[in-house]
mmCIF file of C-alpha atoms in Angstrom:
data_model
loop_
_atom_site.group_PDB
_atom_site.id
_atom_site.type_symbol
_atom_site.label_atom_id
_atom_site.label_comp_id
_atom_site.label_asym_id
_atom_site.label_seq_id
_atom_site.Cartn_x
_atom_site.Cartn_y
_atom_site.Cartn_z
ATOM 1 C CA MET A 361 0.000 0.000 0.000
ATOM 2 C CA ASN A 362 1.563 3.257 -1.166
ATOM 3 C CA ARG A 363 -0.658 5.598 0.907
ATOM 4 C CA ASP A 364 -3.449 5.603 3.453
ATOM 5 C CA VAL A 365 -7.062 5.152 2.461
ATOM 6 C CA VAL A 366 -8.909 8.447 2.487
ATOM 7 C CA LEU A 367 -12.577 9.381 2.348
ATOM 8 C CA HIS A 368 -12.350 10.000 -1.369
ATOM 9 C CA ASP A 369 -11.319 6.372 -1.897
ATOM 10 C CA TRP A 370 -14.356 5.078 -0.028
ATOM 11 C CA VAL A 371 -16.623 7.374 -2.030
ATOM 12 C CA VAL A 372 -15.184 6.012 -5.283
ATOM 13 C CA VAL A 373 -15.586 2.441 -4.013
ATOM 14 C CA ALA A 374 -19.218 3.103 -3.060
ATOM 15 C CA ILE A 375 -19.950 4.731 -6.411
ATOM 16 C CA ALA A 376 -18.312 1.860 -8.306
ATOM 17 C CA LEU A 377 -20.196 -0.809 -6.366
ATOM 18 C CA ALA A 378 -23.488 1.066 -6.620
ATOM 19 C CA GLY A 379 -22.924 1.645 -10.331
ATOM 20 C CA GLY A 380 -22.248 -2.051 -10.897
ATOM 21 C CA LEU A 381 -25.405 -3.045 -9.032
ATOM 22 C CA ALA A 382 -27.471 -0.438 -10.890
ATOM 23 C CA VAL A 383 -26.196 -1.622 -14.258
ATOM 24 C CA GLY A 384 -26.910 -5.228 -13.228
ATOM 25 C CA LEU A 385 -30.520 -4.415 -12.284
ATOM 26 C CA LEU A 386 -30.960 -2.476 -15.525
ATOM 27 C CA LEU A 387 -29.620 -5.373 -17.581
ATOM 28 C CA ARG A 388 -31.891 -7.789 -15.734
ATOM 29 C CA THR A 389 -34.918 -5.613 -16.514
ATOM 30 C CA VAL A 390 -33.963 -5.347 -20.177
ATOM 31 C CA LEU A 391 -33.398 -9.110 -20.419
ATOM 32 C CA ARG A 392 -36.772 -9.768 -18.770
ATOM 33 C CA TRP A 393 -38.369 -7.651 -21.486
ATOM 34 C CA LEU A 394 -36.409 -9.528 -24.143
ATOM 35 C CA GLY A 395 -37.513 -12.824 -22.597
ATOM 36 C CA GLU A 396 -41.180 -11.907 -23.025
ATOM 37 C CA HIS A 397 -40.575 -11.234 -26.716
ATOM 38 C CA ALA A 398 -38.478 -14.395 -27.077
ATOM 39 C CA ARG A 399 -41.356 -16.553 -25.818
ATOM 40 C CA ARG A 400 -43.443 -15.391 -28.774
ATOM 41 C CA THR A 401 -41.040 -16.862 -31.305
ATOM 42 C CA ARG A 402 -41.189 -20.433 -32.571
ATOM 43 C CA TRP A 403 -37.541 -21.200 -31.771
ATOM 44 C CA SER A 404 -37.046 -22.198 -28.141
ATOM 45 C CA GLY A 405 -33.306 -21.508 -28.241
ATOM 46 C CA ASP A 406 -33.712 -17.755 -27.762
ATOM 47 C CA ASP A 407 -35.699 -18.401 -24.568
ATOM 48 C CA ILE A 408 -32.836 -20.490 -23.199
ATOM 49 C CA ILE A 409 -30.171 -17.923 -24.120
ATOM 50 C CA VAL A 410 -32.062 -14.931 -22.686
ATOM 51 C CA ASP A 411 -32.897 -16.827 -19.485
ATOM 52 C CA ALA A 412 -29.214 -17.726 -19.006
ATOM 53 C CA LEU A 413 -28.076 -14.148 -19.675
ATOM 54 C CA ARG A 414 -30.443 -12.908 -16.972
ATOM 55 C CA THR A 415 -28.137 -14.657 -14.516
ATOM 56 C CA LEU A 416 -24.808 -13.827 -16.156
ATOM 57 C CA ALA A 417 -25.304 -10.121 -16.971
ATOM 58 C CA PRO A 418 -26.120 -8.835 -13.433
ATOM 59 C CA TRP A 419 -23.248 -10.814 -11.921
ATOM 60 C CA ALA A 420 -20.855 -9.573 -14.597
ATOM 61 C CA ALA A 421 -21.895 -5.959 -13.930
ATOM 62 C CA ALA A 422 -21.475 -6.422 -10.163
ATOM 63 C CA ILE A 423 -18.029 -8.005 -10.614
ATOM 64 C CA ALA A 424 -16.995 -5.190 -12.956
ATOM 65 C CA GLY A 425 -18.061 -2.684 -10.313
ATOM 66 C CA ALA A 426 -16.047 -4.558 -7.700
ATOM 67 C CA ALA A 427 -12.999 -4.565 -10.000
ATOM 68 C CA VAL A 428 -13.256 -0.786 -10.492
ATOM 69 C CA ALA A 429 -13.631 -0.321 -6.754
ATOM 70 C CA ALA A 430 -10.564 -2.470 -6.045
ATOM 71 C CA SER A 431 -8.499 -0.584 -8.600
ATOM 72 C CA SER A 432 -9.319 2.742 -6.898
ATOM 73 C CA LEU A 433 -7.913 1.581 -3.564
ATOM 74 C CA PRO A 434 -4.202 1.926 -2.759
ATOM 75 C CA LEU A 435 -3.549 -1.818 -2.557
ATOM 76 C CA THR A 436 -0.199 -3.542 -2.666
ATOM 77 C CA THR A 437 0.753 -5.364 -5.836
ATOM 78 C CA ARG A 438 0.270 -8.766 -4.236
ATOM 79 C CA VAL A 439 -3.169 -7.953 -2.826
ATOM 80 C CA GLU A 440 -4.269 -6.339 -6.095
ATOM 81 C CA GLN A 441 -3.159 -9.410 -8.017
ATOM 82 C CA VAL A 442 -5.076 -11.743 -5.668
ATOM 83 C CA VAL A 443 -8.222 -9.601 -5.908
ATOM 84 C CA ASN A 444 -8.067 -9.449 -9.701
ATOM 85 C CA GLN A 445 -7.460 -13.176 -9.985
ATOM 86 C CA SER A 446 -10.331 -13.950 -7.607
ATOM 87 C CA LEU A 447 -12.771 -11.676 -9.449
ATOM 88 C CA THR A 448 -11.675 -13.095 -12.814
ATOM 89 C CA ALA A 449 -12.054 -16.667 -11.576
ATOM 90 C CA LEU A 450 -15.509 -15.837 -10.172
ATOM 91 C CA LEU A 451 -16.548 -14.342 -13.492
ATOM 92 C CA ILE A 452 -15.250 -17.422 -15.332
ATOM 93 C CA LEU A 453 -17.216 -19.745 -13.034
ATOM 94 C CA ILE A 454 -20.420 -17.750 -13.510
ATOM 95 C CA ALA A 455 -19.867 -17.657 -17.267
ATOM 96 C CA THR A 456 -19.194 -21.414 -17.228
ATOM 97 C CA ILE A 457 -22.414 -22.167 -15.356
ATOM 98 C CA THR A 458 -24.310 -19.946 -17.779
ATOM 99 C CA ALA A 459 -22.696 -21.609 -20.787
ATOM 100 C CA ALA A 460 -23.509 -25.062 -19.374
ATOM 101 C CA ARG A 461 -27.154 -24.071 -18.972
ATOM 102 C CA VAL A 462 -27.314 -22.676 -22.508
ATOM 103 C CA VAL A 463 -25.607 -25.634 -24.187
ATOM 104 C CA ALA A 464 -27.555 -28.236 -22.184
ATOM 105 C CA GLY A 465 -30.810 -26.408 -22.880
ATOM 106 C CA LEU A 466 -30.089 -26.240 -26.610
ATOM 107 C CA VAL A 467 -29.209 -29.947 -26.688
ATOM 108 C CA GLN A 468 -32.437 -30.852 -24.912
ATOM 109 C CA SER A 469 -34.444 -28.531 -27.160
ATOM 110 C CA GLN A 470 -32.937 -30.131 -30.250
ATOM 111 C CA THR A 471 -33.737 -33.604 -28.883
ATOM 112 C CA LEU A 472 -37.364 -32.705 -28.210
ATOM 113 C CA SER A 473 -37.813 -31.134 -31.637
ATOM 114 C CA ARG A 474 -36.685 -34.357 -33.316
ATOM 115 C CA THR A 475 -38.808 -36.793 -31.322
ATOM 116 C CA GLY A 476 -42.104 -34.962 -31.751
ATOM 117 C CA VAL A 477 -43.394 -36.095 -28.338
ATOM 118 C CA ALA A 478 -42.551 -35.332 -24.764
ATOM 119 C CA GLY A 479 -39.268 -37.032 -24.140
ATOM 120 C CA SER A 480 -35.657 -36.330 -23.429
ATOM 121 C CA ALA A 481 -32.178 -37.767 -23.801
ATOM 122 C CA SER A 482 -30.734 -36.709 -20.461
ATOM 123 C CA ILE A 483 -27.526 -38.648 -21.107
ATOM 124 C CA PHE A 484 -26.452 -36.098 -23.749
ATOM 125 C CA VAL A 485 -27.653 -33.187 -21.608
ATOM 126 C CA ASN A 486 -25.711 -34.394 -18.559
ATOM 127 C CA ILE A 487 -22.540 -35.195 -20.511
ATOM 128 C CA THR A 488 -22.621 -31.763 -22.159
ATOM 129 C CA ARG A 489 -23.147 -30.026 -18.826
ATOM 130 C CA ILE A 490 -20.307 -31.960 -17.151
ATOM 131 C CA VAL A 491 -17.848 -31.263 -19.994
ATOM 132 C CA VAL A 492 -18.557 -27.513 -20.007
ATOM 133 C CA LEU A 493 -18.374 -27.241 -16.200
ATOM 134 C CA THR A 494 -15.124 -29.221 -16.066
ATOM 135 C CA MET A 495 -13.480 -26.997 -18.668
ATOM 136 C CA GLY A 496 -14.648 -23.865 -16.859
ATOM 137 C CA VAL A 497 -13.321 -25.035 -13.489
ATOM 138 C CA LEU A 498 -9.938 -25.916 -15.022
ATOM 139 C CA VAL A 499 -9.701 -22.477 -16.664
ATOM 140 C CA ALA A 500 -10.642 -20.796 -13.370
ATOM 141 C CA LEU A 501 -7.959 -22.741 -11.484
ATOM 142 C CA GLU A 502 -5.370 -21.846 -14.118
ATOM 143 C CA THR A 503 -6.391 -18.184 -13.802
ATOM 144 C CA MET A 504 -5.798 -18.283 -10.044
ATOM 145 C CA GLY A 505 -2.298 -19.665 -10.590
ATOM 146 C CA VAL A 506 -3.076 -23.279 -9.708
ATOM 147 C CA SER A 507 -1.246 -25.708 -11.993
ATOM 148 C CA ILE A 508 -3.699 -28.159 -13.489
ATOM 149 C CA ALA A 509 -1.073 -30.564 -14.921
ATOM 150 C CA PRO A 510 -0.704 -32.579 -11.643
ATOM 151 C CA LEU A 511 -4.467 -32.500 -11.266
ATOM 152 C CA LEU A 512 -4.970 -33.980 -14.739
ATOM 153 C CA THR A 513 -2.381 -36.668 -13.987
ATOM 154 C CA ALA A 514 -4.133 -37.570 -10.740
ATOM 155 C CA LEU A 515 -7.476 -37.653 -12.501
ATOM 156 C CA GLY A 516 -6.047 -39.973 -15.145
ATOM 157 C CA VAL A 517 -4.728 -42.458 -12.589
ATOM 158 C CA GLY A 518 -7.861 -42.208 -10.473
ATOM 159 C CA GLY A 519 -10.035 -42.539 -13.565
ATOM 160 C CA LEU A 520 -8.402 -45.880 -14.393
ATOM 161 C CA ALA A 521 -9.188 -47.209 -10.922
ATOM 162 C CA VAL A 522 -12.761 -45.931 -11.124
ATOM 163 C CA ALA A 523 -13.193 -47.495 -14.574
ATOM 164 C CA LEU A 524 -12.177 -50.902 -13.231
ATOM 165 C CA ALA A 525 -14.568 -50.593 -10.294
ATOM 166 C CA LEU A 526 -17.512 -49.342 -12.365
ATOM 167 C CA GLN A 527 -17.376 -51.594 -15.405
ATOM 168 C CA ASP A 528 -21.145 -52.234 -15.490
ATOM 169 C CA THR A 529 -21.951 -48.544 -15.058
ATOM 170 C CA LEU A 530 -19.544 -47.518 -17.803
ATOM 171 C CA ALA A 531 -20.900 -50.268 -20.060
ATOM 172 C CA ASN A 532 -24.386 -48.821 -19.644
ATOM 173 C CA LEU A 533 -23.070 -45.293 -20.200
ATOM 174 C CA PHE A 534 -21.332 -46.078 -23.484
ATOM 175 C CA ALA A 535 -24.230 -48.282 -24.595
ATOM 176 C CA GLY A 536 -26.602 -45.357 -24.054
ATOM 177 C CA VAL A 537 -24.353 -43.016 -26.044
ATOM 178 C CA HIS A 538 -24.107 -45.598 -28.828
ATOM 179 C CA ILE A 539 -27.885 -46.114 -28.928
ATOM 180 C CA LEU A 540 -28.592 -42.397 -29.291
ATOM 181 C CA ALA A 541 -25.682 -41.623 -31.597
ATOM 182 C CA SER A 542 -26.628 -44.435 -33.989
ATOM 183 C CA LYS A 543 -30.306 -43.355 -33.786
ATOM 184 C CA THR A 544 -31.339 -46.913 -33.035
ATOM 185 C CA VAL A 545 -33.718 -45.557 -30.421
ATOM 186 C CA GLN A 546 -34.754 -41.970 -29.783
ATOM 187 C CA PRO A 547 -36.989 -40.547 -27.042
ATOM 188 C CA GLY A 548 -40.593 -40.768 -28.235
ATOM 189 C CA ASP A 549 -40.132 -44.001 -30.221
ATOM 190 C CA TYR A 550 -42.439 -46.956 -29.589
ATOM 191 C CA ILE A 551 -40.347 -50.117 -29.203
ATOM 192 C CA ARG A 552 -40.954 -53.798 -28.494
ATOM 193 C CA LEU A 553 -38.190 -56.069 -27.182
ATOM 194 C CA SER A 554 -37.817 -59.761 -27.873
ATOM 195 C CA SER A 555 -38.651 -60.309 -24.181
ATOM 196 C CA ASN A 556 -42.065 -58.641 -24.861
ATOM 197 C CA GLU A 557 -41.474 -55.382 -22.980
ATOM 198 C CA GLU A 558 -42.859 -52.561 -25.062
ATOM 199 C CA GLY A 559 -43.829 -48.896 -24.822
ATOM 200 C CA TYR A 560 -42.757 -45.344 -25.566
ATOM 201 C CA VAL A 561 -39.148 -44.395 -24.829
ATOM 202 C CA VAL A 562 -39.363 -41.604 -22.246
ATOM 203 C CA ASP A 563 -35.703 -41.024 -21.465
ATOM 204 C CA VAL A 564 -32.232 -42.433 -22.055
ATOM 205 C CA ASN A 565 -29.895 -41.526 -19.196
ATOM 206 C CA TRP A 566 -26.380 -42.566 -18.218
ATOM 207 C CA ARG A 567 -27.479 -45.940 -16.805
ATOM 208 C CA ASN A 568 -30.836 -47.076 -18.189
ATOM 209 C CA THR A 569 -33.629 -46.420 -20.646
ATOM 210 C CA THR A 570 -37.089 -45.606 -19.313
ATOM 211 C CA VAL A 571 -40.049 -46.953 -21.295
ATOM 212 C CA ARG A 572 -43.693 -46.057 -20.577
ATOM 213 C CA ASN A 573 -46.111 -48.769 -21.682
ATOM 214 C CA LEU A 574 -49.719 -48.211 -22.729
ATOM 215 C CA SER A 575 -50.981 -48.928 -19.203
ATOM 216 C CA ASN A 576 -48.925 -45.905 -18.055
ATOM 217 C CA ASN A 577 -46.375 -47.968 -16.118
ATOM 218 C CA LEU A 578 -42.635 -47.419 -16.399
ATOM 219 C CA VAL A 579 -40.286 -50.192 -17.534
ATOM 220 C CA ILE A 580 -36.609 -49.618 -16.656
ATOM 221 C CA ILE A 581 -34.180 -51.316 -19.063
ATOM 222 C CA PRO A 582 -30.365 -51.184 -18.622
ATOM 223 C CA ASN A 583 -28.720 -49.609 -21.657
ATOM 224 C CA ALA A 584 -26.301 -52.503 -22.095
ATOM 225 C CA ARG A 585 -29.183 -54.955 -22.300
ATOM 226 C CA LEU A 586 -31.104 -52.746 -24.710
ATOM 227 C CA ALA A 587 -28.072 -52.555 -27.008
ATOM 228 C CA LYS A 588 -27.796 -56.366 -27.145
ATOM 229 C CA THR A 589 -31.427 -57.470 -27.456
ATOM 230 C CA ASN A 590 -33.540 -57.912 -30.579
ATOM 231 C CA MET A 591 -35.957 -55.033 -30.845
ATOM 232 C CA THR A 592 -38.699 -53.712 -33.115
ATOM 233 C CA ASN A 593 -38.864 -49.929 -33.407
ATOM 234 C CA PHE A 594 -42.297 -48.899 -34.666
ATOM 235 C CA ALA A 595 -41.167 -45.296 -35.215
ATOM 236 C CA ARG A 596 -38.343 -46.067 -37.661
ATOM 237 C CA PRO A 597 -37.914 -45.274 -40.468
ATOM 238 C CA GLU A 598 -41.168 -43.330 -39.943
ATOM 239 C CA GLN A 599 -43.998 -43.267 -37.421
ATOM 240 C CA LYS A 600 -46.732 -44.039 -39.949
ATOM 241 C CA LEU A 601 -47.486 -47.741 -40.208
ATOM 242 C CA SER A 602 -50.009 -50.145 -41.691
ATOM 243 C CA ILE A 603 -52.241 -52.398 -39.622
ATOM 244 C CA LEU A 604 -54.132 -55.503 -40.707
ATOM 245 C CA VAL A 605 -57.739 -56.325 -39.800
ATOM 246 C CA GLN A 606 -59.061 -59.799 -40.582
ATOM 247 C CA VAL A 607 -62.661 -60.056 -41.893
ATOM 248 C CA GLY A 608 -64.778 -62.877 -43.337
ATOM 249 C CA VAL A 609 -68.033 -63.001 -45.365
ATOM 250 C CA GLY A 610 -70.355 -65.800 -46.423
ATOM 251 C CA TYR A 611 -69.857 -67.876 -49.558
ATOM 252 C CA ASP A 612 -73.050 -66.463 -51.055
ATOM 253 C CA SER A 613 -71.659 -62.887 -50.948
ATOM 254 C CA ASP A 614 -70.782 -60.911 -54.070
ATOM 255 C CA LEU A 615 -67.063 -60.327 -53.511
ATOM 256 C CA GLU A 616 -66.921 -57.325 -55.841
ATOM 257 C CA HIS A 617 -69.712 -55.706 -53.841
ATOM 258 C CA VAL A 618 -68.003 -56.656 -50.568
ATOM 259 C CA GLU A 619 -64.760 -55.055 -51.741
ATOM 260 C CA ARG A 620 -66.453 -51.796 -52.793
ATOM 261 C CA VAL A 621 -68.365 -51.471 -49.533
ATOM 262 C CA THR A 622 -65.280 -52.246 -47.420
ATOM 263 C CA LEU A 623 -63.170 -49.695 -49.291
ATOM 264 C CA ASP A 624 -65.853 -47.058 -48.748
ATOM 265 C CA VAL A 625 -65.767 -47.720 -45.018
ATOM 266 C CA VAL A 626 -61.957 -47.555 -44.969
ATOM 267 C CA ASP A 627 -62.010 -44.210 -46.777
ATOM 268 C CA SER A 628 -64.545 -42.764 -44.328
ATOM 269 C CA VAL A 629 -62.494 -43.897 -41.326
ATOM 270 C CA MET A 630 -59.259 -42.513 -42.785
ATOM 271 C CA ALA A 631 -60.951 -39.155 -43.397
ATOM 272 C CA ASP A 632 -62.869 -38.767 -40.125
ATOM 273 C CA ILE A 633 -60.893 -40.330 -37.270
ATOM 274 C CA ALA A 634 -57.987 -38.613 -35.535
ATOM 275 C CA GLY A 635 -54.751 -40.561 -35.900
ATOM 276 C CA ALA A 636 -55.655 -42.014 -39.297
ATOM 277 C CA VAL A 637 -53.724 -41.280 -42.497
ATOM 278 C CA PRO A 638 -56.073 -39.475 -44.930
ATOM 279 C CA ASP A 639 -53.879 -40.161 -47.971
ATOM 280 C CA HIS A 640 -53.661 -43.878 -47.177
ATOM 281 C CA GLU A 641 -54.539 -46.067 -50.158
ATOM 282 C CA ALA A 642 -57.219 -48.472 -48.988
ATOM 283 C CA ALA A 643 -56.580 -52.148 -49.759
ATOM 284 C CA VAL A 644 -58.622 -55.356 -49.456
ATOM 285 C CA ARG A 645 -56.978 -58.746 -50.077
ATOM 286 C CA PHE A 646 -58.987 -62.002 -50.182
ATOM 287 C CA HIS A 647 -56.814 -64.924 -49.152
ATOM 288 C CA THR A 648 -58.584 -67.990 -47.687
ATOM 289 C CA PHE A 649 -61.545 -70.298 -48.381
ATOM 290 C CA ALA A 650 -62.313 -71.109 -44.750
ATOM 291 C CA ASP A 651 -64.805 -73.626 -43.302
ATOM 292 C CA SER A 652 -67.795 -71.308 -43.260
ATOM 293 C CA ARG A 653 -66.679 -68.112 -44.967
ATOM 294 C CA ILE A 654 -64.195 -66.412 -47.255
ATOM 295 C CA ASN A 655 -61.558 -64.559 -45.269
ATOM 296 C CA PHE A 656 -59.796 -61.388 -46.354
ATOM 297 C CA THR A 657 -57.458 -58.764 -44.911
ATOM 298 C CA VAL A 658 -58.158 -55.037 -44.767
ATOM 299 C CA ILE A 659 -55.066 -52.797 -44.649
ATOM 300 C CA LEU A 660 -55.434 -49.522 -42.728
ATOM 301 C CA GLY A 661 -52.959 -46.682 -42.219
ATOM 302 C CA VAL A 662 -52.315 -45.065 -38.819
ATOM 303 C CA GLY A 663 -50.194 -42.111 -37.772
ATOM 304 C CA GLU A 664 -48.339 -43.926 -34.978
ATOM 305 C CA PHE A 665 -48.510 -47.130 -32.963
ATOM 306 C CA SER A 666 -51.115 -46.279 -30.314
ATOM 307 C CA ASP A 667 -53.544 -44.868 -32.902
ATOM 308 C CA GLN A 668 -54.266 -48.367 -34.201
ATOM 309 C CA TYR A 669 -56.606 -49.260 -31.330
ATOM 310 C CA ARG A 670 -58.906 -46.301 -31.945
ATOM 311 C CA ILE A 671 -58.815 -46.858 -35.714
ATOM 312 C CA LYS A 672 -59.628 -50.585 -35.416
ATOM 313 C CA HIS A 673 -62.442 -49.844 -32.964
ATOM 314 C CA GLU A 674 -64.118 -47.331 -35.254
ATOM 315 C CA PHE A 675 -63.520 -49.374 -38.415
ATOM 316 C CA ILE A 676 -65.114 -52.534 -37.020
ATOM 317 C CA LYS A 677 -68.162 -50.599 -35.776
ATOM 318 C CA ARG A 678 -68.701 -48.870 -39.091
ATOM 319 C CA LEU A 679 -68.035 -51.989 -41.159
ATOM 320 C CA HIS A 680 -70.489 -54.065 -39.134
ATOM 321 C CA GLN A 681 -73.190 -51.419 -39.494
ATOM 322 C CA ARG A 682 -72.561 -51.055 -43.231
ATOM 323 C CA TYR A 683 -72.643 -54.805 -43.816
ATOM 324 C CA ARG A 684 -75.997 -55.010 -42.063
ATOM 325 C CA THR A 685 -77.314 -52.193 -44.252
ATOM 326 C CA GLU A 686 -75.997 -53.816 -47.447
ATOM 327 C CA GLY A 687 -77.209 -57.308 -46.498
ATOM 328 C CA ILE A 688 -73.722 -58.797 -46.380
ATOM 329 C CA SER A 689 -73.539 -61.700 -43.936
ATOM 330 C CA ILE A 690 -70.649 -62.502 -41.598
ATOM 331 C CA PRO A 691 -71.447 -66.154 -40.771
ATOM 332 C CA ALA A 692 -70.396 -67.781 -37.552
ATOM 333 C CA PRO A 693 -68.557 -71.125 -37.823
ATOM 334 C CA ALA A 694 -71.021 -74.041 -37.801
ATOM 335 C CA ARG A 695 -70.595 -77.709 -36.918
ATOM 336 C CA ALA A 696 -72.627 -80.548 -38.448
ATOM 337 C CA VAL A 697 -73.205 -83.471 -36.070
ATOM 338 C CA THR A 698 -74.273 -86.969 -37.252
ATOM 339 C CA LEU A 699 -75.362 -89.587 -34.699
ATOM 340 C CA GLN A 700 -75.337 -93.317 -35.487
ATOM 341 C CA GLN A 701 -76.900 -95.741 -33.096
ATOM 342 C CA ASP A 702 -78.519 -99.109 -33.836
ATOM 343 C CA GLY A 703 -78.733 -98.379 -37.554
ATOM 344 C CA LEU A 704 -80.498 -95.094 -36.977
ATOM 345 C CA GLN A 705 -78.826 -91.981 -38.328
ATOM 346 C CA LEU A 706 -79.730 -88.483 -37.066
ATOM 347 C CA SER A 707 -78.209 -85.289 -38.369
ATOM 348 C CA GLY A 708 -78.143 -81.753 -37.056
ATOM 349 C CA SER A 709 -75.977 -78.693 -36.843
ATOM 350 C CA SER A 710 -75.170 -76.138 -34.244
ATOM 351 C CA PRO A 711 -73.056 -72.979 -34.329
ATOM 352 C CA LEU A 712 -69.697 -72.852 -32.594
ATOM 353 C CA PRO A 713 -68.471 -72.415 -29.942
ATOM 354 C CA HIS A 714 -71.267 -74.560 -28.356
ATOM 355 C CA GLN A 715 -70.096 -78.089 -27.652
ATOM 356 C CA ARG A 716 -71.996 -81.318 -27.055
ATOM 357 C CA GLU A 717 -70.947 -84.468 -25.279
ATOM 358 C CA ALA A 718 -70.472 -87.390 -27.644
ATOM 359 C CA SER A 719 -70.920 -91.062 -26.854
ATOM 360 C CA PRO A 720 -68.404 -93.638 -28.108
ATOM 361 C CA SER A 721 -70.623 -94.342 -31.132
ATOM 362 C CA MET A 722 -70.867 -90.621 -32.106
ATOM 363 C CA TRP A 723 -68.680 -89.048 -34.761
ATOM 364 C CA VAL A 724 -68.384 -85.400 -35.730
ATOM 365 C CA ASP A 725 -67.898 -83.984 -39.183
ATOM 366 C CA ASN A 726 -66.863 -80.317 -39.460
ATOM 367 C CA GLN A 727 -68.414 -78.673 -42.478
ATOM 368 C CA GLY A 728 -68.866 -75.132 -43.755
#
């Protein structure tokens, strides 16, 4: 210290600190106003950036005021250096936290925009946040004069020991990164495993994948297991899919008429019901001469996996009503029964699934 602190120094310090706080409050007010306008835009990234700056800008203004105040005091070179290093390191840490929030928010926003449903890939968000924070802390330590070379060496040796102790955890971590990076599974996809677990992928984190099934229960699957198992992804390469509905009509039906009526019903369902695909090309395919009827398959288009239940429900109701109106029969399977006893033969038929007890001398002949 070259001289004593006088009243003028304290006045300058007070003005500098007050000015920094005033500028910080002003910036916060301006950023709040910008945030209201940012929420009106379609891109969510500007909301994330403005929200993060609302934290960084006031702190930066306050630190700048503190730096001006410190420079106005008659401090020794050593004390001035420590103060400047501390304020710089504090600013770096605040900027690092802000940058981590911005980058993690943008990553999550990008993930949500690609899935199309509520979901997240927290493994990428967490890895991004950890990388940015680690780099910021190392820069702050270097700014304060702390050598980070021994620290990196210690982390390397310790990391090897941790890797050996956490093999299963690391296997799940890298499996999760591989799953998302290869786009095998993305949050929002509907998947079915070979072990019959199925549902919507809610989240992929550093250890496991969370799947919500249609009964609204959560199924937790380790990432390493998910990467190894056989799996059907109903959202790849696109969410739209075709479903098959089996129908049968009597042998006395006019198949051309049956096809026209069925296609009309398909077109009405595709046009009216939410979750259907309006531009879907209706298709009817006859395929089997069965015992009591001619079976065929109706191909319907749905927007995504869970829509099929509503589409099937409405299609079957409308088709049944239309067949009744058009006089098209949907026969139930029938069974012809012939009884032989003491040279007397009796015949009859009954619809399935009713069953009758047969004596040793009774034989059954299934007919259409």
